[in-house]
Short mmCIF file of C-alpha atoms in Angstrom, two decimals:
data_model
loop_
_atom_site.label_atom_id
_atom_site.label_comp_id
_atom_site.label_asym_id
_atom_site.label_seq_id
_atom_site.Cartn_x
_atom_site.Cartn_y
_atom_site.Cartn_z
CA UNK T 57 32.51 22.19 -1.63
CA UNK T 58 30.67 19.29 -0.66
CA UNK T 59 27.18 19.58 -2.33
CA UNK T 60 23.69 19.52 -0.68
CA UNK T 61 22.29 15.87 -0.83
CA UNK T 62 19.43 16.78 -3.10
CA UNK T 63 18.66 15.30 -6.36
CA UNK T 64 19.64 17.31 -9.50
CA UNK T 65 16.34 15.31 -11.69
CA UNK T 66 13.51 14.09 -11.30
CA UNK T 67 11.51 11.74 -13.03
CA UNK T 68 8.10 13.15 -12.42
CA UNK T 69 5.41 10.57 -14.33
CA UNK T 70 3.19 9.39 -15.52
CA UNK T 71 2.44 6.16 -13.80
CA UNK T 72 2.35 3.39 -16.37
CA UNK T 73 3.56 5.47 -19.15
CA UNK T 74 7.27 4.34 -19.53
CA UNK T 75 8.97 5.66 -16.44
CA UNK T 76 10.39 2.10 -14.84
CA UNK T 77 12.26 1.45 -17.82
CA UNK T 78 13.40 5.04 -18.43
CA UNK T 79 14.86 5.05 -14.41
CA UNK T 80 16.41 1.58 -15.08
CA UNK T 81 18.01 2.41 -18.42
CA UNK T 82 19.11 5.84 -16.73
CA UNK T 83 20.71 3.57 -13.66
CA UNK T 84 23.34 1.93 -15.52
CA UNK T 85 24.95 5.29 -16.34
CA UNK T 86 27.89 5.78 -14.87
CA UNK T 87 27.47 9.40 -14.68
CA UNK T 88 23.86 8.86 -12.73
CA UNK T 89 22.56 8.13 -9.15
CA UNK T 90 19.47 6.96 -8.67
CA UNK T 91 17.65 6.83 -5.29
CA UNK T 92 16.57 3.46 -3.45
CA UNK T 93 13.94 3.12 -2.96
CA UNK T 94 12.97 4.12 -6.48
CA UNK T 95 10.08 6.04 -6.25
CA UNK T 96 10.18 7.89 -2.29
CA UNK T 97 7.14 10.27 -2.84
CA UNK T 98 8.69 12.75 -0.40
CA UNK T 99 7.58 16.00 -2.79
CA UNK T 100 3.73 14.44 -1.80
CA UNK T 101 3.81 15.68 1.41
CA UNK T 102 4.57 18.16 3.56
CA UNK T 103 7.24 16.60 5.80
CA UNK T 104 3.94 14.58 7.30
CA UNK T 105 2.73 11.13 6.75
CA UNK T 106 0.90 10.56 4.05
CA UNK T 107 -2.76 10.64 3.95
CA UNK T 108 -4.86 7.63 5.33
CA UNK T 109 -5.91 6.54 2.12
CA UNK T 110 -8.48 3.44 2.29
CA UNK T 111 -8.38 1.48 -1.22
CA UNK T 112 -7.14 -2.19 -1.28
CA UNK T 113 -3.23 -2.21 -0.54
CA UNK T 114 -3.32 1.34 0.20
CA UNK T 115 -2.40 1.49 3.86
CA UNK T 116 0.55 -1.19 3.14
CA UNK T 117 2.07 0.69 0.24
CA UNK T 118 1.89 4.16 2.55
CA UNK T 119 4.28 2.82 4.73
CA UNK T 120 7.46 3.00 2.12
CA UNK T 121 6.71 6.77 1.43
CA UNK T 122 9.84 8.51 2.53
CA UNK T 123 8.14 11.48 4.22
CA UNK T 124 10.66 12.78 7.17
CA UNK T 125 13.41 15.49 4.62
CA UNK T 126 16.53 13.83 6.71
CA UNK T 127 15.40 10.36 5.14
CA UNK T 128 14.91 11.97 2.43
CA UNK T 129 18.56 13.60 2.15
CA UNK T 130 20.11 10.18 3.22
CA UNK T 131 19.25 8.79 -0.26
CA UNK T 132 21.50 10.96 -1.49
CA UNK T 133 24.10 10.64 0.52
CA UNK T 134 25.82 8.07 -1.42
CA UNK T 135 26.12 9.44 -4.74
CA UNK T 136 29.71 10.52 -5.97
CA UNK T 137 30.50 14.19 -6.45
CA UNK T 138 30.89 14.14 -9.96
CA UNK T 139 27.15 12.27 -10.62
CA UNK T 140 23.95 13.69 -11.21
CA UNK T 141 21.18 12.28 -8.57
CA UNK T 142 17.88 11.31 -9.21
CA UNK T 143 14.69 10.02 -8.22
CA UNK T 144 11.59 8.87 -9.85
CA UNK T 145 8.18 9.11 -8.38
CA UNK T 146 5.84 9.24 -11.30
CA UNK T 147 2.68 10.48 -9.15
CA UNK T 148 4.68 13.91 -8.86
CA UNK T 149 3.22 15.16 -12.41
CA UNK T 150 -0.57 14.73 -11.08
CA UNK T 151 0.06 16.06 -7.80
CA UNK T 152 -0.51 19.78 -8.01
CA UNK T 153 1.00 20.17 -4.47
CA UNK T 154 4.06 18.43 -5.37
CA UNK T 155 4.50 21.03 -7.98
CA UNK T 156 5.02 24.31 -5.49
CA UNK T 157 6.84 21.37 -3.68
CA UNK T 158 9.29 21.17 -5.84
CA UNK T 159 9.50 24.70 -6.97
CA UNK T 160 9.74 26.16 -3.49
CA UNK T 161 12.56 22.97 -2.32
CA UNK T 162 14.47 22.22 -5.72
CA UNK T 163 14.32 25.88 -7.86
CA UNK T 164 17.05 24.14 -9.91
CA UNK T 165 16.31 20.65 -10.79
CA UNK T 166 15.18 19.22 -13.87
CA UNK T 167 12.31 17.03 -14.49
CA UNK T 168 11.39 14.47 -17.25
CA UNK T 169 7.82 13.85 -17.63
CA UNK T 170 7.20 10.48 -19.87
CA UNK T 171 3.85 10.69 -21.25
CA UNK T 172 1.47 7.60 -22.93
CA UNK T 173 -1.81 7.25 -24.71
CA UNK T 174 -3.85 7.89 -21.84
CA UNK T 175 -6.22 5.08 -22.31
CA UNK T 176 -3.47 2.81 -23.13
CA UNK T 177 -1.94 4.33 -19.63
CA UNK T 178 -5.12 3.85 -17.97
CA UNK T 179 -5.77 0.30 -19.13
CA UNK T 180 -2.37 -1.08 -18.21
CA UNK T 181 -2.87 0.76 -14.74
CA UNK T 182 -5.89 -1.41 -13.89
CA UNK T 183 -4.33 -4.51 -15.11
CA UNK T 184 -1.30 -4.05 -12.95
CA UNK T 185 -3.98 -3.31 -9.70
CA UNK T 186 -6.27 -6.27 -11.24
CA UNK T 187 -3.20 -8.77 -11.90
CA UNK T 188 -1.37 -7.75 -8.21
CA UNK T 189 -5.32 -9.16 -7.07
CA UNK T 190 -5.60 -5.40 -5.58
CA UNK T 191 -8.59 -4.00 -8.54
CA UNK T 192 -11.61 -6.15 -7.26
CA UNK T 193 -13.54 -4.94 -10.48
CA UNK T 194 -12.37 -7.19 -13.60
CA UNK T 195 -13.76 -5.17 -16.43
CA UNK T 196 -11.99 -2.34 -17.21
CA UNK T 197 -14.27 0.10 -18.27
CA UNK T 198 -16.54 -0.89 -15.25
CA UNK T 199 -13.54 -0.09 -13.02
CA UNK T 200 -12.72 3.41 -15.03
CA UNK T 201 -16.05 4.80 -14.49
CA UNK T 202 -15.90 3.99 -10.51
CA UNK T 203 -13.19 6.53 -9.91
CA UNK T 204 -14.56 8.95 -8.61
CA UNK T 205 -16.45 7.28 -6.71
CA UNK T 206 -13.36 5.59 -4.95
CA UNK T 207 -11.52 8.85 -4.79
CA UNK T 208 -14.83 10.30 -2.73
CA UNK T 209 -14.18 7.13 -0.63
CA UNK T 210 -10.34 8.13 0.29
CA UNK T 211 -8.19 5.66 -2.15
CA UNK T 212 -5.38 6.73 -3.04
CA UNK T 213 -3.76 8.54 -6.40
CA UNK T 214 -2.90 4.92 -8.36
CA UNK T 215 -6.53 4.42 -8.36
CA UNK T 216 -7.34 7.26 -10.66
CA UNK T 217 -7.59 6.02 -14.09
CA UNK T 218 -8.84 8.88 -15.80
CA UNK T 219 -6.97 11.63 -13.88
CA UNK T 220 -3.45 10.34 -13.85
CA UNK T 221 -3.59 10.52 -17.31
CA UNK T 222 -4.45 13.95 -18.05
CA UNK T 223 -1.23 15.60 -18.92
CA UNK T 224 -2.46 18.69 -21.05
CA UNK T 225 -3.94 20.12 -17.31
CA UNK T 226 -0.93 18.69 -15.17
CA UNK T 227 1.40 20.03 -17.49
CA UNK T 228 0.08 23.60 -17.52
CA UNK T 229 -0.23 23.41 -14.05
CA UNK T 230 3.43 22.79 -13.56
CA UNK T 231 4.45 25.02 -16.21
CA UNK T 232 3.38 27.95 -13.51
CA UNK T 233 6.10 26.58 -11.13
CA UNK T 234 8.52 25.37 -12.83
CA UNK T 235 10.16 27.38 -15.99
CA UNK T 236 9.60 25.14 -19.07
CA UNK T 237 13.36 25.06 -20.46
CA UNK T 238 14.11 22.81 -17.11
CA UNK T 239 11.50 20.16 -18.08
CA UNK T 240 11.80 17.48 -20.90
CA UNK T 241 8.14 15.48 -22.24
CA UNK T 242 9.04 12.46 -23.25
CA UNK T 243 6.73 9.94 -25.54
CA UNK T 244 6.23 6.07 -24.36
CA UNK T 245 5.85 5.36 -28.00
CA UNK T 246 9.83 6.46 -28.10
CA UNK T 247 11.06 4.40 -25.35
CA UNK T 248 9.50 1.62 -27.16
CA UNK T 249 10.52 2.22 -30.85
CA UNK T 250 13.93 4.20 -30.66
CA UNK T 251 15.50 3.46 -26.65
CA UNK T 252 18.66 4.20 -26.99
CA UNK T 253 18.11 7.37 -28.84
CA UNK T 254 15.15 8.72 -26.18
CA UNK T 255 17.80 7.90 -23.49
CA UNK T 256 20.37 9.96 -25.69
CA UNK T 257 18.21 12.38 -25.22
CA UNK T 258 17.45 12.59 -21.56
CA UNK T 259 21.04 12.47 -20.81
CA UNK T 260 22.26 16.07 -23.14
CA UNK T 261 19.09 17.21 -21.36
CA UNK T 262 20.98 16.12 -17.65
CA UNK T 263 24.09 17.00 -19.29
CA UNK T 264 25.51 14.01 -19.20
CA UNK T 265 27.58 11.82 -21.42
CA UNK T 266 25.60 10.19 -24.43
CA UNK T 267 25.94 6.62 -25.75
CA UNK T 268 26.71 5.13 -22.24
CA UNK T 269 23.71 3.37 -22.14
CA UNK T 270 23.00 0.55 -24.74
CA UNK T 271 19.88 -2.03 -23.27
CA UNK T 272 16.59 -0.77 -22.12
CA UNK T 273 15.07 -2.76 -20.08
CA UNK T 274 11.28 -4.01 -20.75
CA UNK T 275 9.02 -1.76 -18.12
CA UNK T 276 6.79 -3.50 -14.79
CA UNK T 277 4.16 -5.13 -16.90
CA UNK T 278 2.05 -7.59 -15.31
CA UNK T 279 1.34 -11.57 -16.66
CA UNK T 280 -2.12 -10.76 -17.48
CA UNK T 281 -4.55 -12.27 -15.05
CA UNK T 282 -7.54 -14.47 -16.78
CA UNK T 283 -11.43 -13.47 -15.33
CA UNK T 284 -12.15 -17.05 -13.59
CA UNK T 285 -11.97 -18.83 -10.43
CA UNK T 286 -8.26 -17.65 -9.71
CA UNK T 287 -9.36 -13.75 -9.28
CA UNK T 288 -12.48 -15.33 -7.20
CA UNK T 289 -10.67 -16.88 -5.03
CA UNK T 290 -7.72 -15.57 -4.16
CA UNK T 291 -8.41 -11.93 -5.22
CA UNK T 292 -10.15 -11.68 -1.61
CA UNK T 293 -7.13 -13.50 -0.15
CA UNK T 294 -4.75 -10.79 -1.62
CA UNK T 295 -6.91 -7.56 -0.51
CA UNK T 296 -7.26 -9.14 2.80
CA UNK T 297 -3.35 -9.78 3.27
CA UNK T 298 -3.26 -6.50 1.90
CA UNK T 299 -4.83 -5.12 4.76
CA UNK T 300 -3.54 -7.02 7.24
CA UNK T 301 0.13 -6.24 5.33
CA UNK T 302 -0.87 -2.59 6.64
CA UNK T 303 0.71 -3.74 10.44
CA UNK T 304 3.95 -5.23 9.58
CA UNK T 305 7.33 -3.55 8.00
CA UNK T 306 6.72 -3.55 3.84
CA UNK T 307 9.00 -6.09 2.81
CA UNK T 308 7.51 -8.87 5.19
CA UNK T 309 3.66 -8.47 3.08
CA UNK T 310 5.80 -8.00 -0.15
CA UNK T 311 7.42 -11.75 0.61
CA UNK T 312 4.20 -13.41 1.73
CA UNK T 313 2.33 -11.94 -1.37
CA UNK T 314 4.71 -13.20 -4.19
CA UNK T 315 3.41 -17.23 -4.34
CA UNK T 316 -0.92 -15.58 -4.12
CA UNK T 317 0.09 -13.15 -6.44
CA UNK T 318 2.07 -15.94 -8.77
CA UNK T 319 -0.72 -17.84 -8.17
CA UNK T 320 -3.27 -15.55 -9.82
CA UNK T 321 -1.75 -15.34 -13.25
CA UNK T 322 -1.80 -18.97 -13.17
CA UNK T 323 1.40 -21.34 -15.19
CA UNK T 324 1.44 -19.67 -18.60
CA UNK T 325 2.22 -16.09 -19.02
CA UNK T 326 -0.53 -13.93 -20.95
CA UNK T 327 -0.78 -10.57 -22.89
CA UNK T 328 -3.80 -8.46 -21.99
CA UNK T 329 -6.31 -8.61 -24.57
CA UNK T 330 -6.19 -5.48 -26.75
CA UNK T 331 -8.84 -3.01 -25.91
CA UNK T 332 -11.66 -3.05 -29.24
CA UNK T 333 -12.22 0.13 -31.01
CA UNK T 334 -15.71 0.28 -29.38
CA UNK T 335 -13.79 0.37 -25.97
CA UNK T 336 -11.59 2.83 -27.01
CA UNK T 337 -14.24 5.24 -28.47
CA UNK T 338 -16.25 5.06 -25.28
CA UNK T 339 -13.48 6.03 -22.93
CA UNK T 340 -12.21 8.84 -25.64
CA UNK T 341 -14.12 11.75 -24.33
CA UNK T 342 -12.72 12.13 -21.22
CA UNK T 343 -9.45 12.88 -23.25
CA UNK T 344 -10.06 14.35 -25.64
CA UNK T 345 -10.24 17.89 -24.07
CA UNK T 346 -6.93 17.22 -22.59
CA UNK T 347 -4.92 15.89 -25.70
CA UNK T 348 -5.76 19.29 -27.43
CA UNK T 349 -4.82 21.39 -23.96
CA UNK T 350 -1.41 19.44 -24.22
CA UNK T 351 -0.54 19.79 -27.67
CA UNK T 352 -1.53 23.63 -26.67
CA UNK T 353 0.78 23.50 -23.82
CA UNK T 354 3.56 21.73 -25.74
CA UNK T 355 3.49 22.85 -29.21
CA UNK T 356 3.54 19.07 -30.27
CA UNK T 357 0.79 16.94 -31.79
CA UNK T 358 -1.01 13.86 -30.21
CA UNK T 359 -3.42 13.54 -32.58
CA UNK T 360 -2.27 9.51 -32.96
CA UNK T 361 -4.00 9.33 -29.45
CA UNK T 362 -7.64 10.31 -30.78
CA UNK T 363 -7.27 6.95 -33.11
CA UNK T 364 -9.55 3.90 -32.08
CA UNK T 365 -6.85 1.30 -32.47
CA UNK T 366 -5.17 -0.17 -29.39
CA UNK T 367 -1.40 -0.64 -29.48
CA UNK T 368 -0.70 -2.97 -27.01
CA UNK T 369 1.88 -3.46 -23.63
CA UNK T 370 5.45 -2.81 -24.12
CA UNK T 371 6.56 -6.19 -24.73
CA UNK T 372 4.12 -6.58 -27.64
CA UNK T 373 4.64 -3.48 -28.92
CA UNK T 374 8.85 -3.56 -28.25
CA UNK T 375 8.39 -7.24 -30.45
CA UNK T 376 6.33 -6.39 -33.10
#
């Protein structure tokens, strides 16, 4: 019997926290199908387009949701019989919708959720948006405390620093959908210091073959972008093609945007600087609520996230 082209996992978030390199390690199984594009947002909306959403880039990026179910299905399509199919949308674990989405469409899949220190999360979420010349605010913690601000405006879900990374609530939330035994919660710290082992993992928990997958690849971090004359200047040029993006097919503004973007980060690839451990005790309390709730909700500790010392992207930390 030919099976329904659905996928059988889904790699539900967070955003920042691990999930590129967890898909891309997970694609070179030979026992896994993953959808292209990666990340098709379809169990965001209600067979409907997406919502209008106003922040820089946002009406460009709206266009690759996959929104219409046959589209959907047709991902699918291709996968052999004997695989397991997946997709990874990472915005899935905030959405609240998304989980009686999923519930109601897929009562059988499995998700992974990846989880990361959610300042460390937050912080490498505005550098990607400040380094792509989207984030028009270059301090960080100025930028933090304007979110709800922009979400009263109508931007859309990447520009919520604080809430995307608020597992403890997400997870409990989901947990009323979706029966725990058919979720995994993975730590970023163990994609970055044991890979192979944390992909080991995800694959009894597909139940698939283990120790088919040997290299995991570094995740989407940004060149960081210095505060200067570069952001000045061609920041404005970026948002604007953004917008203008917005009118032609996707893959047209992601062409023309490569050289600005390039441009911005300038000849020399950069870390971003490490957040201090004044930084990091300012932006604590609107976690620390949460990191109790999840370690409530999961029966694990994340007390390591309460700590006032920054660890770094994944390359720094994956090289250390």
């Amino acid at each position: 019997m030919t099976r329904a082209p659905h996928p059988d996992f889904l790699l539900v978030g967070a955003p920042k926290a691990g999930t590129t390199a967890l898909h891309s390690a997970l694609a070179q199984h030979p026992d896994v199908f993953v959808s292209n594009p990666k990340e098709p947002k379809y169990w965001l909306c209600d067979d409907a387009p997406p919502p209008a959403w106003v922040g820089p880039g946002d009406a460009h990026s709206q266009q690759e949701w996959i929104w219409r179910r046959g589209d959907y299905e047709r991902l699918f399509t291709p996968a052999r019989e004997d695989q397991v199919r997946g997709e990874s949308t990472p915005f899935y674990l905030w959405s609240r919708g998304a989980h009686r989405r999923i519930a109601e469409g897929l009562p059988d899949v499995r998700l992974i959720a990846v989880v990361r220190d959610p300042i460390d999360r937050a912080y490498s979420n505005w550098m990607h948006l400040w380094s792509d010349g989207l984030e028009p605010v270059g301090d960080f913690e100025e930028a933090f405390a304007r979110q709800d601000r922009r979400v009263a405006d109508g931007w859309a879900p990447f520009w919520r620093y604080r809430d995307l990374g608020r597992y403890g609530e997400q997870l409990e939330h989901l947990f009323r959908y979706v029966d725990r035994e058919r979720v995994l919660v993975v730590r970023y710290r163990d994609i970055v210091d044991d890979p192979c082992a944390t992909v080991d993992r995800a694959c009894r928990f597909l139940g698939i073959r283990e120790g088919q997958v040997s290299r995991v690849p570094h995740d989407n971090a940004r060149s960081f972008v210095e505060p200067g004359w570069r952001p000045q200047v061609l920041g404005p040029v970026v948002r604007a093609g953004a917008r203008l993006g917005a009118y032609a097919p996707p893959q047209v503004w992601r062409r023309a945007s490569v050289p600005l973007v390039a441009r911005l980060s300038g000849p020399t690839e950069a870390h971003r600087p490490l957040l201090s451990a004044e930084q990091r005790a300012r932006l604590l309390p609107s976690f620390t609520d949460d990191i109790a709730r999840l370690g409530e909700v999961t029966g694990e500790q994340f007390d390591d996230w309460t700590s006032t010392a920054s660890r770094g992207s994944f390359r720094q930390r994956a090289s250390a």
